[in-house]
Coordinates of C-alpha atoms in Angstrom, one line a residue:
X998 CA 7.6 32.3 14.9
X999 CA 8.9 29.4 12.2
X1000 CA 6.9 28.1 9.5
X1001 CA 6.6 24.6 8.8
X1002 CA 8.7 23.0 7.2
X1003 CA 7.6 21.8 3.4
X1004 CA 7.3 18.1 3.6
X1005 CA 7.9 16.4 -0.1
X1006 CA 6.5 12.7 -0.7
X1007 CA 9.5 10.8 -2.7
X1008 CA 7.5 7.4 -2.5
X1009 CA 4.9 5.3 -0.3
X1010 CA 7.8 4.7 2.6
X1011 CA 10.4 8.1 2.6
X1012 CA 9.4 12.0 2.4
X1013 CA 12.2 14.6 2.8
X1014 CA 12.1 18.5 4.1
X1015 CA 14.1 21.2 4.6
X1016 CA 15.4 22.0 8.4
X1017 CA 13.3 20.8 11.4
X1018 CA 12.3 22.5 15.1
X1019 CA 11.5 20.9 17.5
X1020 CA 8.2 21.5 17.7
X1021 CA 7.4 20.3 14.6
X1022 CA 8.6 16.7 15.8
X1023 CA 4.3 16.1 17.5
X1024 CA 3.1 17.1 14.1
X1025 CA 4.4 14.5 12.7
X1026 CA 3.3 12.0 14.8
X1027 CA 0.2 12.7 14.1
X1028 CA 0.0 13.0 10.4
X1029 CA 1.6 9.4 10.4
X1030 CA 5.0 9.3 10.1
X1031 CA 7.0 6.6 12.3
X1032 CA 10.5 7.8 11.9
X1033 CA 12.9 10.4 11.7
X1034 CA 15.8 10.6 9.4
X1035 CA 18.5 13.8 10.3
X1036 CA 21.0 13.9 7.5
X1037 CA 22.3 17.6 8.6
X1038 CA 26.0 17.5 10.6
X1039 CA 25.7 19.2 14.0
X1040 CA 28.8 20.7 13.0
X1041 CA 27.0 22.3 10.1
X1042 CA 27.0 26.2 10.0
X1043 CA 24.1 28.1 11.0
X1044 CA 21.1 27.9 13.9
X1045 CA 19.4 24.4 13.9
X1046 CA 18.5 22.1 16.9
X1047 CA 21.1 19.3 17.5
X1048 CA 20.3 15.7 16.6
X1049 CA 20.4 14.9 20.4
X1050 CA 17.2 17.1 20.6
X1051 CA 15.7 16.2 17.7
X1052 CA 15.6 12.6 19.0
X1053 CA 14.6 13.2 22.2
X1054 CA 11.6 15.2 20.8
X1055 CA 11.0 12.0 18.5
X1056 CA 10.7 9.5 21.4
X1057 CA 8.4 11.6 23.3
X1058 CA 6.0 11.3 20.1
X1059 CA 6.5 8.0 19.9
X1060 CA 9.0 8.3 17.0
X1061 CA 11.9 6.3 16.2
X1062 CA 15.6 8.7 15.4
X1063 CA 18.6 7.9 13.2
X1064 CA 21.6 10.4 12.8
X1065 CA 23.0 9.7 9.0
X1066 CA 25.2 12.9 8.7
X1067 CA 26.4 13.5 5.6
X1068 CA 28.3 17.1 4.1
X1069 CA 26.8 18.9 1.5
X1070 CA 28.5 18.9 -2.0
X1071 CA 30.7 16.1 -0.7
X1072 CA 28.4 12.7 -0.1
X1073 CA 30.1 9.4 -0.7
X1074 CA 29.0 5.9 -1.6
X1075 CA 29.4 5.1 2.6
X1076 CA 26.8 8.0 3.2
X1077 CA 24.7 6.0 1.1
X1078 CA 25.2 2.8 2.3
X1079 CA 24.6 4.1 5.7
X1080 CA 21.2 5.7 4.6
X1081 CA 20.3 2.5 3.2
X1082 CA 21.1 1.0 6.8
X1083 CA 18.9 3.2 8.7
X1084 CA 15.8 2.8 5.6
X1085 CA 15.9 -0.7 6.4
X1086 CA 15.7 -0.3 10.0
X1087 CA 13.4 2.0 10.9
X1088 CA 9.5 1.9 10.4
X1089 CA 7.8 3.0 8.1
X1090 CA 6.8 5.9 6.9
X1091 CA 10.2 8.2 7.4
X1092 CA 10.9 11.9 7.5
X1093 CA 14.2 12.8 6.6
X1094 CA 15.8 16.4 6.6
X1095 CA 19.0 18.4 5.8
X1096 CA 19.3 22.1 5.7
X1097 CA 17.2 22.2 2.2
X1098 CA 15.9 18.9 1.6
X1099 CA 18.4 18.7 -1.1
X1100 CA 20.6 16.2 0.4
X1101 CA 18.0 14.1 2.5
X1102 CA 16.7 13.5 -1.6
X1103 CA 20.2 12.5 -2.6
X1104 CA 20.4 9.6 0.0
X1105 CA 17.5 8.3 -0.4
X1106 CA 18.2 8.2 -4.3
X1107 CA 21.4 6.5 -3.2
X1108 CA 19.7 4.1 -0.5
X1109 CA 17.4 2.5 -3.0
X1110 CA 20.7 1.9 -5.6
X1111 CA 22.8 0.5 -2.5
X1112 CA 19.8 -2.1 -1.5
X1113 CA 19.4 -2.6 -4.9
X1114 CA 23.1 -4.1 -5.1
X1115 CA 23.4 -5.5 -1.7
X1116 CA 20.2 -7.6 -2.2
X1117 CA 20.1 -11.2 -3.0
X1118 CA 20.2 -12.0 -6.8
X1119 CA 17.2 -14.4 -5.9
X1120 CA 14.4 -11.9 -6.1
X1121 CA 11.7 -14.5 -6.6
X1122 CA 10.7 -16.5 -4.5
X1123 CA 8.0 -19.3 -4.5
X1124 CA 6.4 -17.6 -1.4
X1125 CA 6.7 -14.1 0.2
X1126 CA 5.8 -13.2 3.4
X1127 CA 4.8 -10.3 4.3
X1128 CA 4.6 -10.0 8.3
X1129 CA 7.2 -12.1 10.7
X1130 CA 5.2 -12.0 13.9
X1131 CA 3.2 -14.9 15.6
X1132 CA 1.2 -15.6 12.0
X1133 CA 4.1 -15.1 9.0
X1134 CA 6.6 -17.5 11.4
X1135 CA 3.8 -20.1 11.9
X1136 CA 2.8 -20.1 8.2
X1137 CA 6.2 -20.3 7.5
X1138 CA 6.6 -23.2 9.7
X1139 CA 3.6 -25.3 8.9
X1140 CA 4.3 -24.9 5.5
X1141 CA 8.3 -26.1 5.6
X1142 CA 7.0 -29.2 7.3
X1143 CA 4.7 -30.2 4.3
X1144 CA 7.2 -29.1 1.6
X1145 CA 10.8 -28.2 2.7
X1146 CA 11.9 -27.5 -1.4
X1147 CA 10.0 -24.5 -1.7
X1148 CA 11.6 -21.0 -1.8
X1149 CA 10.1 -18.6 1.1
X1150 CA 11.0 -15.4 1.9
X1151 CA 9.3 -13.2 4.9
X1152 CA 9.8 -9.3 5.2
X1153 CA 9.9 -8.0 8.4
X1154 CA 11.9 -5.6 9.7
X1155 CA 12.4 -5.8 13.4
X1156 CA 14.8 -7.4 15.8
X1157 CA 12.5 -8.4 18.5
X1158 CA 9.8 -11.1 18.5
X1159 CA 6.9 -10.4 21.5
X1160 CA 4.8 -13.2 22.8
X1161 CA 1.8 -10.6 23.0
X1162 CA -0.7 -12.3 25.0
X1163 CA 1.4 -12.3 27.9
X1164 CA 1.4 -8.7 27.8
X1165 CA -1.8 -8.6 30.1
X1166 CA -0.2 -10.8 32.4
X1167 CA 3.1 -8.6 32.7
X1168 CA 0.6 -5.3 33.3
X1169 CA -1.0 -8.1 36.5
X1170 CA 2.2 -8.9 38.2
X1171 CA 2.3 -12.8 36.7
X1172 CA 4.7 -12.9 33.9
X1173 CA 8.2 -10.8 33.8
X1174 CA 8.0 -8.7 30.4
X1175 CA 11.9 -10.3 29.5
X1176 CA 9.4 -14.2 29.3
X1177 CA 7.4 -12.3 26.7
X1178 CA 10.8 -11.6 24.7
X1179 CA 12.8 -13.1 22.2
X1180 CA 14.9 -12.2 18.8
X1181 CA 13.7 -12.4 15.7
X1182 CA 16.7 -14.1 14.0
X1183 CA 16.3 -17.2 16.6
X1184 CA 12.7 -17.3 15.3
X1185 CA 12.9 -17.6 11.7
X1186 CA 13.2 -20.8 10.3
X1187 CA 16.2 -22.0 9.3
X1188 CA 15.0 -22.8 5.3
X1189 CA 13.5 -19.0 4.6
X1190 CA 15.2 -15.9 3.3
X1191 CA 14.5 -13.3 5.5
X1192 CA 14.4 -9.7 4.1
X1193 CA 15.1 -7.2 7.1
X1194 CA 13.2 -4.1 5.8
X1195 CA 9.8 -3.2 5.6
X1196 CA 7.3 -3.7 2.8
X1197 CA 6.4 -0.7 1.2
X1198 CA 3.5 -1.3 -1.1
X1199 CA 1.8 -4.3 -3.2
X1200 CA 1.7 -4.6 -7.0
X1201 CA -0.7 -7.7 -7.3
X1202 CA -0.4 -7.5 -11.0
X1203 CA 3.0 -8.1 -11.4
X1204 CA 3.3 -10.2 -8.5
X1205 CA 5.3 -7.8 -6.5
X1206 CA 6.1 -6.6 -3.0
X1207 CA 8.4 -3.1 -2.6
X1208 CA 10.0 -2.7 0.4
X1209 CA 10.8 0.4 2.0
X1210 CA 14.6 0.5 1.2
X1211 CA 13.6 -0.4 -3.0
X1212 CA 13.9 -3.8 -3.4
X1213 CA 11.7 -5.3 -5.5
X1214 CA 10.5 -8.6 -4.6
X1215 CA 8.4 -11.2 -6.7
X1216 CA 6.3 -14.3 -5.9
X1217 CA 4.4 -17.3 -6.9
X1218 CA 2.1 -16.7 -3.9
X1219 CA 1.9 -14.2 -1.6
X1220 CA 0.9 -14.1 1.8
X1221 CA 0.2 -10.7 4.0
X1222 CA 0.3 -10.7 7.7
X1223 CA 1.3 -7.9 9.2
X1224 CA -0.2 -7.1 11.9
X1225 CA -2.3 -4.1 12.8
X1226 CA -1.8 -0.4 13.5
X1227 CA -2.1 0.7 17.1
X1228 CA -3.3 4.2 16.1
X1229 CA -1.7 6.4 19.5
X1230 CA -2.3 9.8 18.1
X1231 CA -5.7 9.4 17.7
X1232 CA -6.1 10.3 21.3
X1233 CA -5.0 14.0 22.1
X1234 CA -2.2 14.4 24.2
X1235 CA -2.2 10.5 24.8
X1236 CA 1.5 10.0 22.5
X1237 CA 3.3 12.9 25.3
X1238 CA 2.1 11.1 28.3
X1239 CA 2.3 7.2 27.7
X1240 CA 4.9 6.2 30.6
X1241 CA 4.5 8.9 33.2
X1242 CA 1.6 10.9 35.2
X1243 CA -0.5 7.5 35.7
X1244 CA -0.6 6.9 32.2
X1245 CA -0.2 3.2 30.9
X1246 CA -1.1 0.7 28.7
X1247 CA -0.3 -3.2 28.2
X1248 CA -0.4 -2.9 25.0
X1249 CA 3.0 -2.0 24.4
X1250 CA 5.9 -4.2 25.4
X1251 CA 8.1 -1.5 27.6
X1252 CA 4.5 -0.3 29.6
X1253 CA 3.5 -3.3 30.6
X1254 CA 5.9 -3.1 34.0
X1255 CA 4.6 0.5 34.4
X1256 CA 0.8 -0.7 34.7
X1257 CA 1.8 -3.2 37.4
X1258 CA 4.0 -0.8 39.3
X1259 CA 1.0 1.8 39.3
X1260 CA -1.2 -0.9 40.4
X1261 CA 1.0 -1.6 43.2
X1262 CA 1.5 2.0 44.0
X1263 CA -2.3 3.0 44.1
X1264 CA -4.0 2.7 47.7
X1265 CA -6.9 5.2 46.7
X1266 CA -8.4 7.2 44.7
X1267 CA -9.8 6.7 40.4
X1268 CA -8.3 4.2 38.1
X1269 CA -9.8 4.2 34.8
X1270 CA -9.8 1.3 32.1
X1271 CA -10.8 2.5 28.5
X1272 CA -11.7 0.3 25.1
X1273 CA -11.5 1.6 21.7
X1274 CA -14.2 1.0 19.1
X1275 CA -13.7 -2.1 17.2
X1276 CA -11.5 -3.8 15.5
X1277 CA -8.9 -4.5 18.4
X1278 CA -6.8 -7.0 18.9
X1279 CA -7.9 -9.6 21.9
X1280 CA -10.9 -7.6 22.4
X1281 CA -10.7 -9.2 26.4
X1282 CA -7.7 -7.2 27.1
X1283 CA -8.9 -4.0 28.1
X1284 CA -11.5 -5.6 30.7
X1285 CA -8.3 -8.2 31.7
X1286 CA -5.7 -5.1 32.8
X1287 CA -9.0 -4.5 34.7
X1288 CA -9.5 -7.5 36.4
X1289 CA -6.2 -8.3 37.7
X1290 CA -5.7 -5.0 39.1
X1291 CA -8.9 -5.3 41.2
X1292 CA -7.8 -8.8 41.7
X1293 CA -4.6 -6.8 43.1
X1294 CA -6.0 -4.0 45.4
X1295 CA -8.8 -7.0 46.5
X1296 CA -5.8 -9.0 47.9
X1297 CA -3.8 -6.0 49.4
X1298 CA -7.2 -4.9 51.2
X1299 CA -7.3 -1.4 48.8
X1300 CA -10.3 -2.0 46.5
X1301 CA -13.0 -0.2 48.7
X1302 CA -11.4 3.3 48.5
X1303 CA -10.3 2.8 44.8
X1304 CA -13.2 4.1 42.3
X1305 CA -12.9 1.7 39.1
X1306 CA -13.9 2.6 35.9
X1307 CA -14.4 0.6 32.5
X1308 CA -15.1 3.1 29.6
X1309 CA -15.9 0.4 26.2
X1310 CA -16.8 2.5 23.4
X1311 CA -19.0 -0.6 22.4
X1312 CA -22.9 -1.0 23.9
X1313 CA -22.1 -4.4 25.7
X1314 CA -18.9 -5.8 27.6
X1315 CA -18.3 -8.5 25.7
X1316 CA -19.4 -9.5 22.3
X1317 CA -20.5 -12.8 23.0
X1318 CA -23.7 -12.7 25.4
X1319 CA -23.0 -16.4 26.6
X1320 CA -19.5 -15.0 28.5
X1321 CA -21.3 -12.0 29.9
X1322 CA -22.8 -13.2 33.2
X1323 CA -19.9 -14.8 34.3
X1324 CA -18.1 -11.0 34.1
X1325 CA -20.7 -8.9 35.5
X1326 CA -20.5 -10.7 38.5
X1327 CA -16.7 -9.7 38.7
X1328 CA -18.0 -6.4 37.6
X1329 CA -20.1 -6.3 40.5
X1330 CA -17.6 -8.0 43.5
X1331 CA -14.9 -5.6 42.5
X1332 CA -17.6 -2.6 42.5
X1333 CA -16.6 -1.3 39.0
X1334 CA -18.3 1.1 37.4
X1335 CA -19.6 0.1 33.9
X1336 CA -19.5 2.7 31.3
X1337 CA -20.7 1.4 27.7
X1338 CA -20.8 3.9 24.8
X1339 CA -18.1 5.6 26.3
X1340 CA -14.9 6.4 24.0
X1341 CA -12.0 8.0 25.5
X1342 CA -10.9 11.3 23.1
X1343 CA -8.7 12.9 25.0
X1344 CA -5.8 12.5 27.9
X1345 CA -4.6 15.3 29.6
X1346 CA -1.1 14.3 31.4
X1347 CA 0.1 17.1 34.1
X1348 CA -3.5 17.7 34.9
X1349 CA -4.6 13.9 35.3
X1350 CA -7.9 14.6 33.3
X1351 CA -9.1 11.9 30.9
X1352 CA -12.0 13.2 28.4
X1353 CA -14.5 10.6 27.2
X1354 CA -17.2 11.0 24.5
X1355 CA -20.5 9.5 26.0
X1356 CA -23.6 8.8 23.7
X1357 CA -26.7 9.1 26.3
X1358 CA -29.7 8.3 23.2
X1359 CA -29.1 10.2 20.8
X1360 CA -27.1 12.9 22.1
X1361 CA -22.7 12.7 22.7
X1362 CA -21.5 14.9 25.5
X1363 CA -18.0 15.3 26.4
X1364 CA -17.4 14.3 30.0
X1365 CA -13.9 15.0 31.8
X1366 CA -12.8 12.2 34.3
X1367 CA -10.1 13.0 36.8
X1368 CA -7.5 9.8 37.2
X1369 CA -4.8 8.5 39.9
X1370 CA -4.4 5.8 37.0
X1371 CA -5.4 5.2 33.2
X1372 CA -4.9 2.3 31.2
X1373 CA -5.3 2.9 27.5
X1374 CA -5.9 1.0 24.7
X1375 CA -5.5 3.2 21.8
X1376 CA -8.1 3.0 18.3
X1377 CA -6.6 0.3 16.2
X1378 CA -6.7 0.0 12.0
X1379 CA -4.8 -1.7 8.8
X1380 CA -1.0 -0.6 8.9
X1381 CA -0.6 2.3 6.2
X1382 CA 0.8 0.6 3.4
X1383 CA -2.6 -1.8 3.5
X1384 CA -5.4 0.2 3.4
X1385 CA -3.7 2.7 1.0
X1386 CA -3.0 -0.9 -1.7
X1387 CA -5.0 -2.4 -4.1
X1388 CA -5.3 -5.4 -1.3
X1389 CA -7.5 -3.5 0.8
X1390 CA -11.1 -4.2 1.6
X1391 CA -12.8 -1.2 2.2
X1392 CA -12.7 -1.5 5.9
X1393 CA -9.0 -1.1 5.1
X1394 CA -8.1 -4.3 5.7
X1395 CA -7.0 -7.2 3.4
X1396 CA -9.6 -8.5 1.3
X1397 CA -10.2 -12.2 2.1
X1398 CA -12.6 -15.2 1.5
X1399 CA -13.7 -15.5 5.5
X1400 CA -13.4 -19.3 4.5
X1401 CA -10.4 -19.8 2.5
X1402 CA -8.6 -16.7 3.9
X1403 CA -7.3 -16.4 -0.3
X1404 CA -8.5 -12.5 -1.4
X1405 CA -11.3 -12.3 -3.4
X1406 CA -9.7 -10.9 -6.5
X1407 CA -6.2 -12.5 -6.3
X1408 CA -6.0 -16.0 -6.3
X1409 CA -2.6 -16.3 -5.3
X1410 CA -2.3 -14.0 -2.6
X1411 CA -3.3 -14.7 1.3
X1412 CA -3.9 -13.3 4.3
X1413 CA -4.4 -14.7 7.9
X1414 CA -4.3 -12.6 11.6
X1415 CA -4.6 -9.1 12.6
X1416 CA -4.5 -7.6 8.8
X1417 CA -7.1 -9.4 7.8
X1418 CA -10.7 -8.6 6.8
X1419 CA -12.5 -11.8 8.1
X1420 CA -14.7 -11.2 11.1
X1421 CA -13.3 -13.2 14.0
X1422 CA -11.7 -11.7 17.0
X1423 CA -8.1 -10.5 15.9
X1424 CA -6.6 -13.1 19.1
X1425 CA -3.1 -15.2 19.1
X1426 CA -5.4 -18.3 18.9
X1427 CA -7.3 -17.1 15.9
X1428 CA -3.9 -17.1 14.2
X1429 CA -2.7 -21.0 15.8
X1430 CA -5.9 -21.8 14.0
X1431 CA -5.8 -19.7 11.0
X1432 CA -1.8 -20.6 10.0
X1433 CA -2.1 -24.1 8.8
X1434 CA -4.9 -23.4 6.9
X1435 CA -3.0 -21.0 4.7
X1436 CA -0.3 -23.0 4.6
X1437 CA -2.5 -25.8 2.9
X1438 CA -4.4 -23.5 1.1
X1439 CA -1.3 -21.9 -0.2
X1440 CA 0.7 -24.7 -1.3
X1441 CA -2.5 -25.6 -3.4
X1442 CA -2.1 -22.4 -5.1
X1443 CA 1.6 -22.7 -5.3
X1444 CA 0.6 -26.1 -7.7
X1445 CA -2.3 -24.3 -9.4
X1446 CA -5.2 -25.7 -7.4
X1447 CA -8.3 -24.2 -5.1
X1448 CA -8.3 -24.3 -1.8
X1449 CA -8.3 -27.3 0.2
X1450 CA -9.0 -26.2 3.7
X1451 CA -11.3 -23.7 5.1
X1452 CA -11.6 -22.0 8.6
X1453 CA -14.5 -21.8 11.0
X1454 CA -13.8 -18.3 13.0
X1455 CA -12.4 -19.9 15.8
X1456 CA -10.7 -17.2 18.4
X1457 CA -10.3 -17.7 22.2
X1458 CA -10.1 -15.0 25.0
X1459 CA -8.8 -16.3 28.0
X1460 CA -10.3 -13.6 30.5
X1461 CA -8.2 -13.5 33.3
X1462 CA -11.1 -12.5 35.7
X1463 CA -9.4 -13.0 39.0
X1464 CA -5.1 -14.1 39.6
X1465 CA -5.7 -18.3 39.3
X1466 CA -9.3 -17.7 37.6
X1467 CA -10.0 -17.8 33.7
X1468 CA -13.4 -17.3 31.7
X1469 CA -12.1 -19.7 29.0
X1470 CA -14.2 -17.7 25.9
X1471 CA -13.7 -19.5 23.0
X1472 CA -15.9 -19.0 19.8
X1473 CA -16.1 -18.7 15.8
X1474 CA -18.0 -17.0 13.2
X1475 CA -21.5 -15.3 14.5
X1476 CA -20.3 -16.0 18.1
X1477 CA -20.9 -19.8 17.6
X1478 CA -19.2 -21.1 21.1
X1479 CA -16.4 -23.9 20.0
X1480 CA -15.3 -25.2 23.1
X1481 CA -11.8 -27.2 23.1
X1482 CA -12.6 -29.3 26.0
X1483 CA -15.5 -31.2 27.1
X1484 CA -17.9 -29.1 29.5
X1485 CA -17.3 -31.8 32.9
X1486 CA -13.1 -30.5 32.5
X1487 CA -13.5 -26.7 31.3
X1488 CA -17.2 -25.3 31.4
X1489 CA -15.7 -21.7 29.4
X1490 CA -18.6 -19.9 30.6
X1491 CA -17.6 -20.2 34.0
X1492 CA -14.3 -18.9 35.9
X1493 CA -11.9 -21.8 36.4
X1494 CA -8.5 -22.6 37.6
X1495 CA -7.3 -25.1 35.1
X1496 CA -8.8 -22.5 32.5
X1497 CA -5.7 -20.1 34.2
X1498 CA -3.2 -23.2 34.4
X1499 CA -4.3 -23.1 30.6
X1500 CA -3.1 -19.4 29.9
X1501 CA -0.1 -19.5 33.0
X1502 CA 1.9 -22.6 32.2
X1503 CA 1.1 -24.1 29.1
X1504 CA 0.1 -21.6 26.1
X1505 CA 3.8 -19.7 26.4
X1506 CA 5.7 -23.1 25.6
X1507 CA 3.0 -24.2 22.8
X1508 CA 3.4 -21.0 21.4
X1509 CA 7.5 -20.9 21.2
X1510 CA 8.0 -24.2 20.8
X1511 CA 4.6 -25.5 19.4
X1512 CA 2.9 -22.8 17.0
X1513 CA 6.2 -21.4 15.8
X1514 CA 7.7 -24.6 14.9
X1515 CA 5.2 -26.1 12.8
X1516 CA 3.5 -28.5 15.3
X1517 CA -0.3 -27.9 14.9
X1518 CA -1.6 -29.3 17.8
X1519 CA -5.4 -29.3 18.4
X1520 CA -5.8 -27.0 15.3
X1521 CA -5.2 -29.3 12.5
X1522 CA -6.4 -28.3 8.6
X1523 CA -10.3 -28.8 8.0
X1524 CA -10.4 -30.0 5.2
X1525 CA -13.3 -28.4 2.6
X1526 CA -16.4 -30.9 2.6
X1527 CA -14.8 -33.2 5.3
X1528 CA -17.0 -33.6 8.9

């Protein structure tokens, strides 16, 4: 029997350890890490598991794998470099390992010196970005189109841009995952630096962002948005199974397709739909991959010998009562079983057992639920490098005016979307709504002044109840309804076809070519005191 490896913490982004086994690879996954660096030839003398096997260990966790050999006692500048490469890359935080640790501590040294002297000598910029999803590239946007001088930069690290909402629809059989999809560099506008790594960790008090490779970046004003954690390993055994034995989710980009080819599969037998405690993003979603399938098996004449589940770990379906009759009558034609207070803890793949924690008064049993089919939507939280910052509310999130959206101790730093802290529904149109209202509110701090605009909660859940139906929820701060369109055209209460029109045909174009570009249409600044 091995022991574990010891695991040493250089800094917020990169630990290092000595030799890995493969069974260490699911340990790591669940205390956090995101990637795996192995720095340790496979020529290299002695037993030790081959990088091939070490990688495909890491993508069965849910880990993302970079080779960056290097030979002991005989590293060079390139080894570096390369390390540096692979930093910036992957998510963070990483594990990397040699033989002792020794040289994985070397490279990393070496990484942070490389970036360091690759990196632009324009450090400061008037704006950093933190985040270049759906809200940094909209902010971006809608603040180039009031002042095109300014100097912007946004940190992000990926390649791939996702049109998120369109996930659900992929997962029902409507959109192709490949319309959900395009690259980040076609994305960013032209006028902003963008910094292809990830950020690290905040110093607000020297107006500071580190990024996971060791640049140092500074700003006039700061803006965080990015994103939120989807938290996996915090259901057992969930990580090992995602992809295979039934087990799906649409909340992932490459299992979308899997949840519709399941749906088409399944004939008979239990399908269960699970939602996480709160916060989650689109907080529809779970009940939506619900909906469509039973739409699905309705139309192919399978729903009668299908038993349906919906586990919410919440003690209602939906969080806004006015929305709720509309979906227990779906609830009821599609003969679902409604389980409230029930969170799922547990999935066992092979064995097709799902285990749930169910509050019955004031008692929690553990209850085991046999599947055909699961659709998962995993516990969701502030990314890492948030919650552990001086940013962070303590719900973990960023610490923001609900109004203004400007944190309540830093005047010059932002946040809008999933990151956070204000207490609207974490949805794509929250952000359409949210990203010209920091883009206001920022310049105004970017020329010393308050705020200028504030921000009424406004989210929308387009529930897609039925294929070619839509309960068009839309609402704000304490569940206020703010309807879009007059009640004789969309009644959002109600299930309607031009409410599905809405989310088929139109909202994918306004958000490539609309919200991405700068054009605010229909969600123009309030400004503070005005009507």
């Amino acid at each position: 029997m091995t022991s574990k490896p010891e695991i040493t913490k250089l800094n917020d982004a990169v630990s290092v350890s000595p030799q890995l086994q493969l069974d260490d690879v699911a340990a790591l996954a669940k205390a956090g890490f995101k990637s795996i660096i192995c720095n340790r030839p496979d020529s290299e003398s002695g037993e030790h598991p081959s990088s091939a096997a070490v990688a495909e260990a890491a993508e069965k966790s849910g880990l993302q794998f970079a080779y960056v050999p290097a030979i002991s006692g005989a590293i060079t500048d390139q080894d570096g470099e390369k390390m540096a490469a692979a930093l910036a890359k992957l998510p963070a935080p990483t594990l990397a390992y040699c033989r002792s640790g020794a040289r994985s501590t070397k490279l990393t040294d070496m990484a942070r010196t490389a970036s360091k002297a690759a990196s632009s000598p324009a450090t400061r910029f008037n704006v950093v970005i933190v985040g270049g999803g759906s809200a940094g590239i909209a902010t971006a946007a809608s603040m180039f189109k009031r002042d095109r001088k300014i100097s912007l930069a946004i940190i992000d690290p990926a390649d791939d841009h996702y049109y998120q909402p369109g996930w659900t629809m992929v997962g029902g059989g409507a959109f192709s995952a490949e319309f959900t999809h395009r690259k980040e560099k076609d994305l960013i506008p032209a006028r902003a630096k963008w910094i292809k790594s990830a950020a690290a960790s905040f110093d607000p008090d020297n107006n500071a962002v580190t990024t996971a490779d060791g640049q140092e970046i500074h700003y006039d004003v700061l803006i965080v948005c990015p994103g939120i954690k989807l938290d996996w390993a915090a259901i057992d055994g969930l990580p090992e199974t995602l992809g295979k034995n039934g087990v799906t989710s649409n909340y992932r980009f490459d299992l979308a397709p899997y949840t519709f080819r399941l749906v088409k599969e399944l004939t008979s037998g239990t399908a269960l739909f699970t939602q996480p405690p709160m916060p989650i993003k689109c907080a529809g979603a779970p009940q939506k991959a619900m909906y469509l399938s039973c739409s699905k098996w309705e139309k192919e004449g399978v729903l009668a010998n299908i038993d349906v589940q919906f586990h919410n770990s919440g003690a209602a379906l939906f969080g806004i009562k006015e929305y709720v009759p509309a979906l227990m009558e779906y609830i009821d034609r599609y003969n679902a079983h409604l389980n409230l207070e029930s969170t799922l803890v547990a999935v066992d793949g092979p064995t097709q057992i799902a285990t749930f924690e169910q509050k019955h008064g004031e008692e929690t049993k553990r209850v085991e639920v046999k599947f055909d089919m699961i659709h998962v939507v995993p516990p969701q939280m502030a990314p890492d490098f948030v919650r552990s910052s001086p940013l962070a509310a303590e719900s973990g999130f960023v610490d923001v005016d609900p109004a203004t959206l400007r944190h309540v101790k830093y005047a010059n730093i932002f946040s809008l979307g999933d990151a956070c802290s204000a207490p609207n529904a974490k949805t794509m149109a929250a952000v359409r709504k949210q990203a010209p209202i920091v883009a206001v509110n920022a310049l105004a701090a970017l020329a010393g002044k308050p705020p200028v605009a504030d921000y009424d909660g406004y989210g929308s859940c387009p529930l897609t109840v039925e294929r070619g139906k839509v309960v068009l929820a839309e609402f704000g701060y304490g569940g206020k309804l703010l309807p879009s369109f007059p009640n004789w055209l969309i009644d959002g209460t109600r299930p309607s076809r031009l409410s599905w029109l809405l989310k088929d045909t139109i909202l994918p174009p306004v958000y490539w070519h609309g919200m991405l570009k700068g054009r605010e249409w229909m969600v123009k600044p309030h400004r503070i005191g005005a009507e």
